[in-house]
Every structure is written in C-alpha cells, then in structure tokens.
PDB file of C-alpha atoms in Angstrom:
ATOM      1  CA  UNK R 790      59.472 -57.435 -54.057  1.00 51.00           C
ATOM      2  CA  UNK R 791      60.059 -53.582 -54.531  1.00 52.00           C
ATOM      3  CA  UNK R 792      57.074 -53.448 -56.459  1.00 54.00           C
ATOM      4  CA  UNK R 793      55.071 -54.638 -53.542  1.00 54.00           C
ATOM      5  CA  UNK R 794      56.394 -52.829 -51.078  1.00 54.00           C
ATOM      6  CA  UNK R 795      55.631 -49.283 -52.850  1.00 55.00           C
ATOM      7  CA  UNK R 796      52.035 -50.318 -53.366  1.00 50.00           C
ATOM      8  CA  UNK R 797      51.567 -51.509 -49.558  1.00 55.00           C
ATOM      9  CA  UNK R 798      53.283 -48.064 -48.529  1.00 57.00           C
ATOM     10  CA  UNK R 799      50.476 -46.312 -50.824  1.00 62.00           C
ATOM     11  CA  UNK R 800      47.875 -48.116 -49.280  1.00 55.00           C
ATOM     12  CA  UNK R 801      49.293 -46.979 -45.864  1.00 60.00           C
ATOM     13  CA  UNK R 802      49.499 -43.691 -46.443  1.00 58.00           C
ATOM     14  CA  UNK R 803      46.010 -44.076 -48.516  1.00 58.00           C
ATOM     15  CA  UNK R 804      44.544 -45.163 -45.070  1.00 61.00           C
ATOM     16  CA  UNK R 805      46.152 -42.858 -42.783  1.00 59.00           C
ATOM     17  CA  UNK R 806      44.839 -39.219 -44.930  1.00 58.00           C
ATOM     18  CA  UNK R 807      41.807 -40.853 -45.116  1.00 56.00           C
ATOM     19  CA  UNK R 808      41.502 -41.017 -40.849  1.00 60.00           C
ATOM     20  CA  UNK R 809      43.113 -37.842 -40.740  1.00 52.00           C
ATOM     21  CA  UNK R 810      39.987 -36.436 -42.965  1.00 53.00           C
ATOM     22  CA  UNK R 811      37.305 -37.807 -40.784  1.00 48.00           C
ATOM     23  CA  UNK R 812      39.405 -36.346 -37.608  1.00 48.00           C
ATOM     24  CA  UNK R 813      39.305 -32.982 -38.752  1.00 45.00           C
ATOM     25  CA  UNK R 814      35.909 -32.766 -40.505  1.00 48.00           C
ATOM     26  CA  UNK R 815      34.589 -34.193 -37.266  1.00 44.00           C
ATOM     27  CA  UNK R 816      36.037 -30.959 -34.970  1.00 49.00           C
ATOM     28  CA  UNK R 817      35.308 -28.373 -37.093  1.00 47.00           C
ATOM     29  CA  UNK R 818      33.012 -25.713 -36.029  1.00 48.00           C
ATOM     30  CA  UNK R 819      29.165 -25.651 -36.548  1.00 44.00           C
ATOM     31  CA  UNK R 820      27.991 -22.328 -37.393  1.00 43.00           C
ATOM     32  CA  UNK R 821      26.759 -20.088 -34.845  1.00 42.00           C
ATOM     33  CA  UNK R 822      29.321 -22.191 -31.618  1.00 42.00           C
ATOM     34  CA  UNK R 823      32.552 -22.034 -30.285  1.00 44.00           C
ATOM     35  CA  UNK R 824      34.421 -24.901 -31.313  1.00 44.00           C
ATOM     36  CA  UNK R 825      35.405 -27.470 -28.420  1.00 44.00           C
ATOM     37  CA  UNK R 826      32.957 -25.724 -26.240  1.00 42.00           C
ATOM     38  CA  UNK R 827      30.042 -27.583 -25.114  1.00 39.00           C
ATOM     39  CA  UNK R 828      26.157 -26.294 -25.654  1.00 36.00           C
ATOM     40  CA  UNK R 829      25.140 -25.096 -21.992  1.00 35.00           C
ATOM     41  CA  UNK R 830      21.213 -25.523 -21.225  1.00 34.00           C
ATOM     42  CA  UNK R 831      19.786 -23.013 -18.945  1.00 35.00           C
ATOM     43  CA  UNK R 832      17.244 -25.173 -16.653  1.00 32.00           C
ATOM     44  CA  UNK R 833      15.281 -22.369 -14.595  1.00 37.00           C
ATOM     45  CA  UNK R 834      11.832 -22.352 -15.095  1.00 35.00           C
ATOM     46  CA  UNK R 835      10.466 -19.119 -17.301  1.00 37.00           C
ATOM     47  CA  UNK R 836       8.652 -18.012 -13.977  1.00 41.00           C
ATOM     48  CA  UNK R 837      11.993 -18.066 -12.124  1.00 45.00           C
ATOM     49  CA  UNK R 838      13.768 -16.125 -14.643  1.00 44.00           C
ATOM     50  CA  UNK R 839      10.938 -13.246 -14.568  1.00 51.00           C
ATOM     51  CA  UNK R 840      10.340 -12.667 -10.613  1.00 54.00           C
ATOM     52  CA  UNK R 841      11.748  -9.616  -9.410  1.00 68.00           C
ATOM     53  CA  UNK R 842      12.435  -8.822  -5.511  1.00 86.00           C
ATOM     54  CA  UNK R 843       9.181  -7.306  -3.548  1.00 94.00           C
ATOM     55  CA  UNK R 844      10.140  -3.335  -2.701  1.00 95.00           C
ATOM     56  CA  UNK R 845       7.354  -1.313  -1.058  1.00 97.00           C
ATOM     57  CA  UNK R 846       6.784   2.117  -3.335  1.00 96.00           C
ATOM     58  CA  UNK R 847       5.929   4.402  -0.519  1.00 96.00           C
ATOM     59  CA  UNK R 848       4.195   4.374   2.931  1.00 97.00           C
ATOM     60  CA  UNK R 849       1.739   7.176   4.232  1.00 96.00           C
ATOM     61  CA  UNK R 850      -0.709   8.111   7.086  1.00 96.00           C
ATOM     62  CA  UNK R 851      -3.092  10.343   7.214  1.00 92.00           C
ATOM     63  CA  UNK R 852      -6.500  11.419   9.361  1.00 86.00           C
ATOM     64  CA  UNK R 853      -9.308  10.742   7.555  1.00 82.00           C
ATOM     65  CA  UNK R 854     -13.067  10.759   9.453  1.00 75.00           C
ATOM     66  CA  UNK R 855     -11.546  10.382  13.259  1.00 71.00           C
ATOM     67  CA  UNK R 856      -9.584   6.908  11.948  1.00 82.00           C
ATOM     68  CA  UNK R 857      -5.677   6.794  10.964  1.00 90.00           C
ATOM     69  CA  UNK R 858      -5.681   6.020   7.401  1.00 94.00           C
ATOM     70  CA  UNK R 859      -2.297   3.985   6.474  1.00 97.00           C
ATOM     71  CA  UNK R 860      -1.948   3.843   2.745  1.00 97.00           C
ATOM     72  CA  UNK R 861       1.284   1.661   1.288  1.00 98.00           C
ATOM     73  CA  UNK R 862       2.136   0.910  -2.021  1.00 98.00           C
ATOM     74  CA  UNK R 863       4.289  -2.136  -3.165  1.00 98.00           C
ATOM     75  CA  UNK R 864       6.070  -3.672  -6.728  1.00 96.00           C
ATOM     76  CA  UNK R 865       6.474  -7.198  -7.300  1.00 93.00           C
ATOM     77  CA  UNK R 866       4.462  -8.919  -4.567  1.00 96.00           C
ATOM     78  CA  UNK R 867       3.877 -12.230  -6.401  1.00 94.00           C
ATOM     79  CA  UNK R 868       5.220 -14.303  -3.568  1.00 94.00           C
ATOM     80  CA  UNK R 869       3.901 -12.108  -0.470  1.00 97.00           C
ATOM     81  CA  UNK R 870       2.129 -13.983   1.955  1.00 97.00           C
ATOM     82  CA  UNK R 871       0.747 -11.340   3.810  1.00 98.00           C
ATOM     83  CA  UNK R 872       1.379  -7.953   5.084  1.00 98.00           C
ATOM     84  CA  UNK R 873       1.188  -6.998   8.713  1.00 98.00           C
ATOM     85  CA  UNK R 874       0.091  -3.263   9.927  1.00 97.00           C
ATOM     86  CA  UNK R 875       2.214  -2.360  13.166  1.00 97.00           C
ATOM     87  CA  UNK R 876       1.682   0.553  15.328  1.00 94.00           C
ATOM     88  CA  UNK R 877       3.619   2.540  18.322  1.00 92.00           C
ATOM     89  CA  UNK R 878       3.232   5.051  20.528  1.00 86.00           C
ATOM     90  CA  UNK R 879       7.184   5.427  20.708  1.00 83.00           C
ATOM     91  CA  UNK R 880       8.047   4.696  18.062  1.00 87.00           C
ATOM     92  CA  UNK R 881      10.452   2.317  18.961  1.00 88.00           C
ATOM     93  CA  UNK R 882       7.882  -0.965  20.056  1.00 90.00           C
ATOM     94  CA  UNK R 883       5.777  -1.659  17.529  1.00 94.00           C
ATOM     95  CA  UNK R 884       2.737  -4.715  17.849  1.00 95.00           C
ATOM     96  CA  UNK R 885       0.014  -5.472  14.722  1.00 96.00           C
ATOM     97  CA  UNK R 886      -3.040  -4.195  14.645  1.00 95.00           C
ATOM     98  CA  UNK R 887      -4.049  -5.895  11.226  1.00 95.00           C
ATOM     99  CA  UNK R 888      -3.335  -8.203   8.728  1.00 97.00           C
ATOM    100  CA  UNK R 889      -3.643  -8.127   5.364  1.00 97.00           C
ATOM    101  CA  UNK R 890      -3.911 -10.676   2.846  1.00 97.00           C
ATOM    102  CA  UNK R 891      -1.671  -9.765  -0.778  1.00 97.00           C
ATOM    103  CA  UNK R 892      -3.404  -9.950  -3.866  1.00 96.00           C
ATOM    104  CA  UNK R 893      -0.270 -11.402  -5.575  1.00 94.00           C
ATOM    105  CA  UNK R 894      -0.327  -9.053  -8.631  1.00 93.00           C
ATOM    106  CA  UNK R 895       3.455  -8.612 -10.511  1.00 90.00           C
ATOM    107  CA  UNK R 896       2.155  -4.773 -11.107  1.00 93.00           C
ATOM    108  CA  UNK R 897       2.375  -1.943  -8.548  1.00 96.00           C
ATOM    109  CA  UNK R 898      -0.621  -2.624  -6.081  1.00 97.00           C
ATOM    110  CA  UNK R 899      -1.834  -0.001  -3.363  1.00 98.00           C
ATOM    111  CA  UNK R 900      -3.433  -0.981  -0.160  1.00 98.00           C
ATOM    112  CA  UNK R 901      -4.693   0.875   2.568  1.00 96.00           C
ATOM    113  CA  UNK R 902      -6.110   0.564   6.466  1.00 95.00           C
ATOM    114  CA  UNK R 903      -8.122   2.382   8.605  1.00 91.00           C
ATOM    115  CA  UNK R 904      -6.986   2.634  12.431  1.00 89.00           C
ATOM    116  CA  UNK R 905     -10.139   3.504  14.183  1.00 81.00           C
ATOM    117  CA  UNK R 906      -8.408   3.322  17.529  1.00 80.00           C
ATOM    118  CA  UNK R 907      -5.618   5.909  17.036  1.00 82.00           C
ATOM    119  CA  UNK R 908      -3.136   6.708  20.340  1.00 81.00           C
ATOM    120  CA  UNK R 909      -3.689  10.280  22.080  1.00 70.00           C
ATOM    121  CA  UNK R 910      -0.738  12.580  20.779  1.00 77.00           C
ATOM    122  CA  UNK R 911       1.651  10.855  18.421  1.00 85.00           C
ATOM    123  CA  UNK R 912       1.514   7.489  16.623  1.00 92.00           C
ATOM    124  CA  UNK R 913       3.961   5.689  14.344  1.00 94.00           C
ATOM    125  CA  UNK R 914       3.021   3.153  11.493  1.00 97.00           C
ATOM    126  CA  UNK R 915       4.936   0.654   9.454  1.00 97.00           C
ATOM    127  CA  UNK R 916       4.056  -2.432   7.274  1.00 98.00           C
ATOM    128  CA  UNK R 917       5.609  -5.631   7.390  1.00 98.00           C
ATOM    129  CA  UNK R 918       5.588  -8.010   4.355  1.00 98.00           C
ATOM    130  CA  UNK R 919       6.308 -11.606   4.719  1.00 97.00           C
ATOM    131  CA  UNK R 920       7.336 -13.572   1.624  1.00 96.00           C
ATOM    132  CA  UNK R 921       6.620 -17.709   0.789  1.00 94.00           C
ATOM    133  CA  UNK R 922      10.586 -18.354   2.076  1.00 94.00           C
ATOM    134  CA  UNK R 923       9.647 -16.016   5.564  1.00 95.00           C
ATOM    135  CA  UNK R 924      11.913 -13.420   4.319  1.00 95.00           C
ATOM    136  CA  UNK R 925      10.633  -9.776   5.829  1.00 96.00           C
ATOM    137  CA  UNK R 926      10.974  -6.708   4.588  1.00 97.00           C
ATOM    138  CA  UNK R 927       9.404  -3.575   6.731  1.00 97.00           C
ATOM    139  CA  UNK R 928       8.478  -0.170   4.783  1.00 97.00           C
ATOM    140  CA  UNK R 929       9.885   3.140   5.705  1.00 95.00           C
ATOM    141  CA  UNK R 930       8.243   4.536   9.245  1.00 95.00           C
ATOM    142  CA  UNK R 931       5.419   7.195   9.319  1.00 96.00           C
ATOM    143  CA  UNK R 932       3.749   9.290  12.159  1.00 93.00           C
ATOM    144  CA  UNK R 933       0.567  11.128  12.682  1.00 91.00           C
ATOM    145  CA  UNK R 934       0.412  13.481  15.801  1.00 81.00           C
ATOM    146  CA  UNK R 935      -3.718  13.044  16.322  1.00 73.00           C
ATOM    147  CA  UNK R 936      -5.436  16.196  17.224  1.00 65.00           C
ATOM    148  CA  UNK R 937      -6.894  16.481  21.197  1.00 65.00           C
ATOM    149  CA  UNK R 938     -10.922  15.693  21.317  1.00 66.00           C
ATOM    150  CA  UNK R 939     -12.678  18.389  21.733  1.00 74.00           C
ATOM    151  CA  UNK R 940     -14.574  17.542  25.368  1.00 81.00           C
ATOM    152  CA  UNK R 941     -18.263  19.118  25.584  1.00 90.00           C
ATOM    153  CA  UNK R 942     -19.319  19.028  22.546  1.00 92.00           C
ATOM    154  CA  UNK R 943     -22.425  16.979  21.515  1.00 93.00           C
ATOM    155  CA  UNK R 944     -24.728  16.397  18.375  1.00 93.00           C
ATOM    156  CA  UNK R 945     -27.889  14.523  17.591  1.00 92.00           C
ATOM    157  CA  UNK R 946     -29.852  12.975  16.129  1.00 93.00           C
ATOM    158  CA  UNK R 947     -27.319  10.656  14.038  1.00 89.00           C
ATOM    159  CA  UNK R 948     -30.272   9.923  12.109  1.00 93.00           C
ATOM    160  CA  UNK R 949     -32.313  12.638  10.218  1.00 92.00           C
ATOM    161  CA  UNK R 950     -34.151  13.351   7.043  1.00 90.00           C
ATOM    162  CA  UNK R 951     -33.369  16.355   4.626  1.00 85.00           C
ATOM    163  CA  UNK R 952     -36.515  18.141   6.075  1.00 85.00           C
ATOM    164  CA  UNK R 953     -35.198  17.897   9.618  1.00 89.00           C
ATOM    165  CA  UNK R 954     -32.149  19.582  11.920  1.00 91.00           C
ATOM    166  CA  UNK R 955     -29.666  18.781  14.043  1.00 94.00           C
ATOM    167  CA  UNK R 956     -28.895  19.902  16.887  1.00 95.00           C
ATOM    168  CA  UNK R 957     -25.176  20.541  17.963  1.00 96.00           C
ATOM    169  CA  UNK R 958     -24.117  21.770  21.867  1.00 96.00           C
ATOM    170  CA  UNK R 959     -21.244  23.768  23.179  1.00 96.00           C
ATOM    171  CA  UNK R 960     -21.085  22.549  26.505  1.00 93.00           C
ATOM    172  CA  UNK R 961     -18.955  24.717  29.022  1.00 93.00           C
ATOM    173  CA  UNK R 962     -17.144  26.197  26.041  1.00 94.00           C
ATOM    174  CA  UNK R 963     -14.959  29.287  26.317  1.00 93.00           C
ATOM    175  CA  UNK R 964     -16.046  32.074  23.753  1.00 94.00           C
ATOM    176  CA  UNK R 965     -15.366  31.934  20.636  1.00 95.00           C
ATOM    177  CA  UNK R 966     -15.574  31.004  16.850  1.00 96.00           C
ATOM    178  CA  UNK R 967     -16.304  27.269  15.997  1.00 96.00           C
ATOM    179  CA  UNK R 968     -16.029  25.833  12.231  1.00 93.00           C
ATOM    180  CA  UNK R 969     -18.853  23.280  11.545  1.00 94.00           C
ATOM    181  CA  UNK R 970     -17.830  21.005   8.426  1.00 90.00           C
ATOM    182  CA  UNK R 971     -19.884  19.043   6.911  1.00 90.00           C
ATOM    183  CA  UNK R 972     -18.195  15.685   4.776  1.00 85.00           C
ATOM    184  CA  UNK R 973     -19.459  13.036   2.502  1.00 83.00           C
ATOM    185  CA  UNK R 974     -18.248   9.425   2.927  1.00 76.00           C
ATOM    186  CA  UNK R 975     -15.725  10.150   0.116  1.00 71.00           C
ATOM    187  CA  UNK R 976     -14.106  13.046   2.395  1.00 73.00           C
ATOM    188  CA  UNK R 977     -15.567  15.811   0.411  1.00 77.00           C
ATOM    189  CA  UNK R 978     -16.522  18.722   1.614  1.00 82.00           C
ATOM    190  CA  UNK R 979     -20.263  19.580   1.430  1.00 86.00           C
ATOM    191  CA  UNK R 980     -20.817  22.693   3.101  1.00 87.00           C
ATOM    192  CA  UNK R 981     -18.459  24.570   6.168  1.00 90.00           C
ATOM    193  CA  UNK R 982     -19.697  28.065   8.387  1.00 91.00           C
ATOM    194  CA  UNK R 983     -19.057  29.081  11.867  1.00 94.00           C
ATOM    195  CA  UNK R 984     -20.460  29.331  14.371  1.00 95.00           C
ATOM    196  CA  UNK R 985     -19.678  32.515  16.676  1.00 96.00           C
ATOM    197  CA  UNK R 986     -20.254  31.309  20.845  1.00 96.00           C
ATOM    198  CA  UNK R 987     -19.853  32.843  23.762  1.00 94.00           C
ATOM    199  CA  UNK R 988     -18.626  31.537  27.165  1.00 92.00           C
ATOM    200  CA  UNK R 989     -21.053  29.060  28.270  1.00 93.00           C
ATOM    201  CA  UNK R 990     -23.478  26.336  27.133  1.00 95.00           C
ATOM    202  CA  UNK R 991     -25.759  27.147  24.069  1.00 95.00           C
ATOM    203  CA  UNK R 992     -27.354  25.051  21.670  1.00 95.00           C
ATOM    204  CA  UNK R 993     -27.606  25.312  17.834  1.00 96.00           C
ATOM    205  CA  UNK R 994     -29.501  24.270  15.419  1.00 94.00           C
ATOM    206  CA  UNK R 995     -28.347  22.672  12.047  1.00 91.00           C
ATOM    207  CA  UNK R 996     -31.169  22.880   9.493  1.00 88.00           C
ATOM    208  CA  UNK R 997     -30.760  20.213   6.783  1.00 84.00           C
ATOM    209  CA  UNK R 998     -32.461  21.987   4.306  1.00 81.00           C
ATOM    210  CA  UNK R 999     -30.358  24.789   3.933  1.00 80.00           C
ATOM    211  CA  UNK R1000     -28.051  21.923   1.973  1.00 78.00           C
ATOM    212  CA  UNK R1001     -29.180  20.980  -1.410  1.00 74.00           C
ATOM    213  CA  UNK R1002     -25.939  18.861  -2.178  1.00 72.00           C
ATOM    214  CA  UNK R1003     -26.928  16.320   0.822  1.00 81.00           C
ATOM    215  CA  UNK R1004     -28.392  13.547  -1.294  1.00 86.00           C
ATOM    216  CA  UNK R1005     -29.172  10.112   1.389  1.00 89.00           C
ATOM    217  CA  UNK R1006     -26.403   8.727   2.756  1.00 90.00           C
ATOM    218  CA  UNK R1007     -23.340   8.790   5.309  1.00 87.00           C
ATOM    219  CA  UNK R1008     -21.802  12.107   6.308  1.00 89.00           C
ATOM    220  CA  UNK R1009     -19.551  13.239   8.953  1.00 87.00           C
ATOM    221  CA  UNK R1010     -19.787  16.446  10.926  1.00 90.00           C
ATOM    222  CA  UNK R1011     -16.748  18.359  12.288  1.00 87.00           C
ATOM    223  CA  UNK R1012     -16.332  20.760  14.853  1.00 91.00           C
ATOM    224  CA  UNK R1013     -13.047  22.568  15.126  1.00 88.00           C
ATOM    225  CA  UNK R1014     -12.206  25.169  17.881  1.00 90.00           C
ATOM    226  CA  UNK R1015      -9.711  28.164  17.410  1.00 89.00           C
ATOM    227  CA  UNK R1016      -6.627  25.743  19.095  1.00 83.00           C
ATOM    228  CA  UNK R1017      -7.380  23.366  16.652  1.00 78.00           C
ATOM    229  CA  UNK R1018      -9.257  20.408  18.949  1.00 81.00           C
ATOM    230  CA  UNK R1019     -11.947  18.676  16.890  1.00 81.00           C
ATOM    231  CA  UNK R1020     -14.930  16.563  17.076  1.00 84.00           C
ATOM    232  CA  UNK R1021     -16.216  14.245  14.781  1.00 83.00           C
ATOM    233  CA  UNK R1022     -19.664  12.682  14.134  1.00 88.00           C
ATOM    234  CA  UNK R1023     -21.338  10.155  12.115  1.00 87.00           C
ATOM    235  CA  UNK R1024     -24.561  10.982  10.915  1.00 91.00           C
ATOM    236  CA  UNK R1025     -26.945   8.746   8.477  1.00 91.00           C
ATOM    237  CA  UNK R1026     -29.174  11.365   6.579  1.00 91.00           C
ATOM    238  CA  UNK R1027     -32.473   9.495   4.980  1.00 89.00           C
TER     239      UNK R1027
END
C-alpha cells in the first residue's frame, strides 16, 4: 500500500512538470517581439502613407506685353482639383477670372496666367486651390500698380514685311523724348532708340530694315513717355 502510493505521487508530480514545461515554452519570447505583446498590422494603403499636404511655393505678378502675368508655384498637388485665379481692385473683394485645371504631379509644378484685362491703377491677385475633400487653401496676395495708357499715340500697319516701315504718331503730344522698344514674343528685347518730339502731332517712320535680328514672327512695340505712360502694340512681321 505504501509502495503504491509513492509511485502514484511520482506519476503526479511526473504529470504536473511536464504541463508546467509546455506552459512556459509556450510564452516565451520569439526573437525580434515583445513578449505578451501582440503583432500590430499597419492597414493604410502605401499611397496614403506617402501623400504630403498641398503648400503653394510662391505667388508673383508681373507686366508682361500689356497683360498681368500671375505666375504660382505649388508642392504636393496630387489631390488638387483645380486652382482658381481671383482678382481685386481693393484688395479686399476678390471674384475669378480663370480656372485652371492641376496636372496632379507629387513634384514642385509652376503655372502661370495671363490677365489681358488688367484694372486702371492697382490690382491684387491670389490663387485658390481646391482639393478632392473641398478643402481650400489661398496663396499669399500680390499687386501690380498698371502703368496709365499713353492716349494719342498710334502705329500701323500691324502687318509688315522686313523690307517695309511702320509708321508710329504722336498725336497732341507735349515735347519731349519718347523710348521706342521693340520685343520678341519671348519678351526680349530686339532693338530700343528715342525718339526726340516736339509739342504737337508728327509722324515717324520705323524702317524694318534697319533690324537684322527681326526674323518672321510676333513682336511688340513700346512707347514710353518721360512720366512713364506706355503704349503697347502687336505687330506680325512676315
């Protein structure tokens, strides 16, 4: 009876290291986790993870050929929807003059537009941007005072040939010294003299050949007085 009873208390306590084993081989750490934590699984697409917030780099405005040109630059517009040009002559009330659809790069993008109806005196720009969830963001404010038109001044033909001239007219112009500037679509200067009038109306001639560099194409002519007004015309040289 003794003997029995030793054996069945071996076999119990046989049994019960042989659990305990198991219990603790089962907790122990695997290499490279916490042990009791459990393994947390990040679920956010790659593309999520990657999109940073739209900013506008800068925001400027400049005259360029008798139009406001309003250049903007931007970072991260991969969900823009579409950027609005506003405009004010208060800078307070602004409305949109044009809208722009976003080329949805992830890299710095620059666009630019070309107000060909700019305010007399002082005019302030801004952009809007509209994102896919209607969120807005608005880039810094700019203004552009535009110069006063020159009244009484006239030239033509628009269209002439390198072997031909223009004519340009001081209407009713006090006396004075007038700089004639000659452009290329790209905003380059070509050529620039002065002309030297007196009080009155007198015509001048322009004579294209005296310009090698004008190749066919678009140019614009200037006419600046000695306050500063200007004039500016379009002419198509064949």
């Amino acid at each position: 009876m003794k003997k029995s009873t030793i054996v069945f208390g071996q076999l119990f306590l046989l049994g019960f290291l042989l659990q305990l084993s198991i219990y603790v081989t089962a907790q122990a750490p695997v290499a490279g986790k916490a042990p009791g934590k459990p393994v947390v699984v990040d679920t956010k697409a790659p593309s999520d993870l990657n999109v940073l917030p739209f900013r506008f780099i800068n925001c400027k405005v400049h005259m360029e050929h008798g139009a406001n040109s309003v250049h903007w630059g931007v970072a991260d517009e991969a969900t823009t929807q579409v950027y609005e040009v506003q405009k004010s002559s208060d800078g307070i009330e602004f409305v949109t003059i044009a809208t722009i659809i976003p080329r949805r790069f992830t890299t710095d993008q620059y666009y630019e537009y070309n107000d060909g109806s700019p305010y007399t005196g002082a005019n302030w720009y801004r952009v809007k941007a509209v994102d896919q969830d209607a969120i807005e963001y608005y880039s810094p404010i700019v203004t552009l005072k535009n110069i006063e038109i020159m009244q009484g001044v006239l030239l033509f033909p628009t269209v002439v040939s390198k072997s031909s001239s223009l004519q340009l007219q001081l209407k009713d112009q006090p006396s004075g010294c007038f700089e004639v500037k000659i452009s290329n679509s790209f905003g380059s200067s070509v050529c620039k003299y002065s002309i030297l009038h007196k009080a009155g109306t007198s015509s001048y001639p322009i004579e294209m050949s005296r310009f090698s560099a004008l190749n066919p194409g678009i140019y614009f002519v200037s006419v600046r007085n000695e306050k500063g007004n200007v004039q500016v015309f379009r002419v198509s040289v064949n």
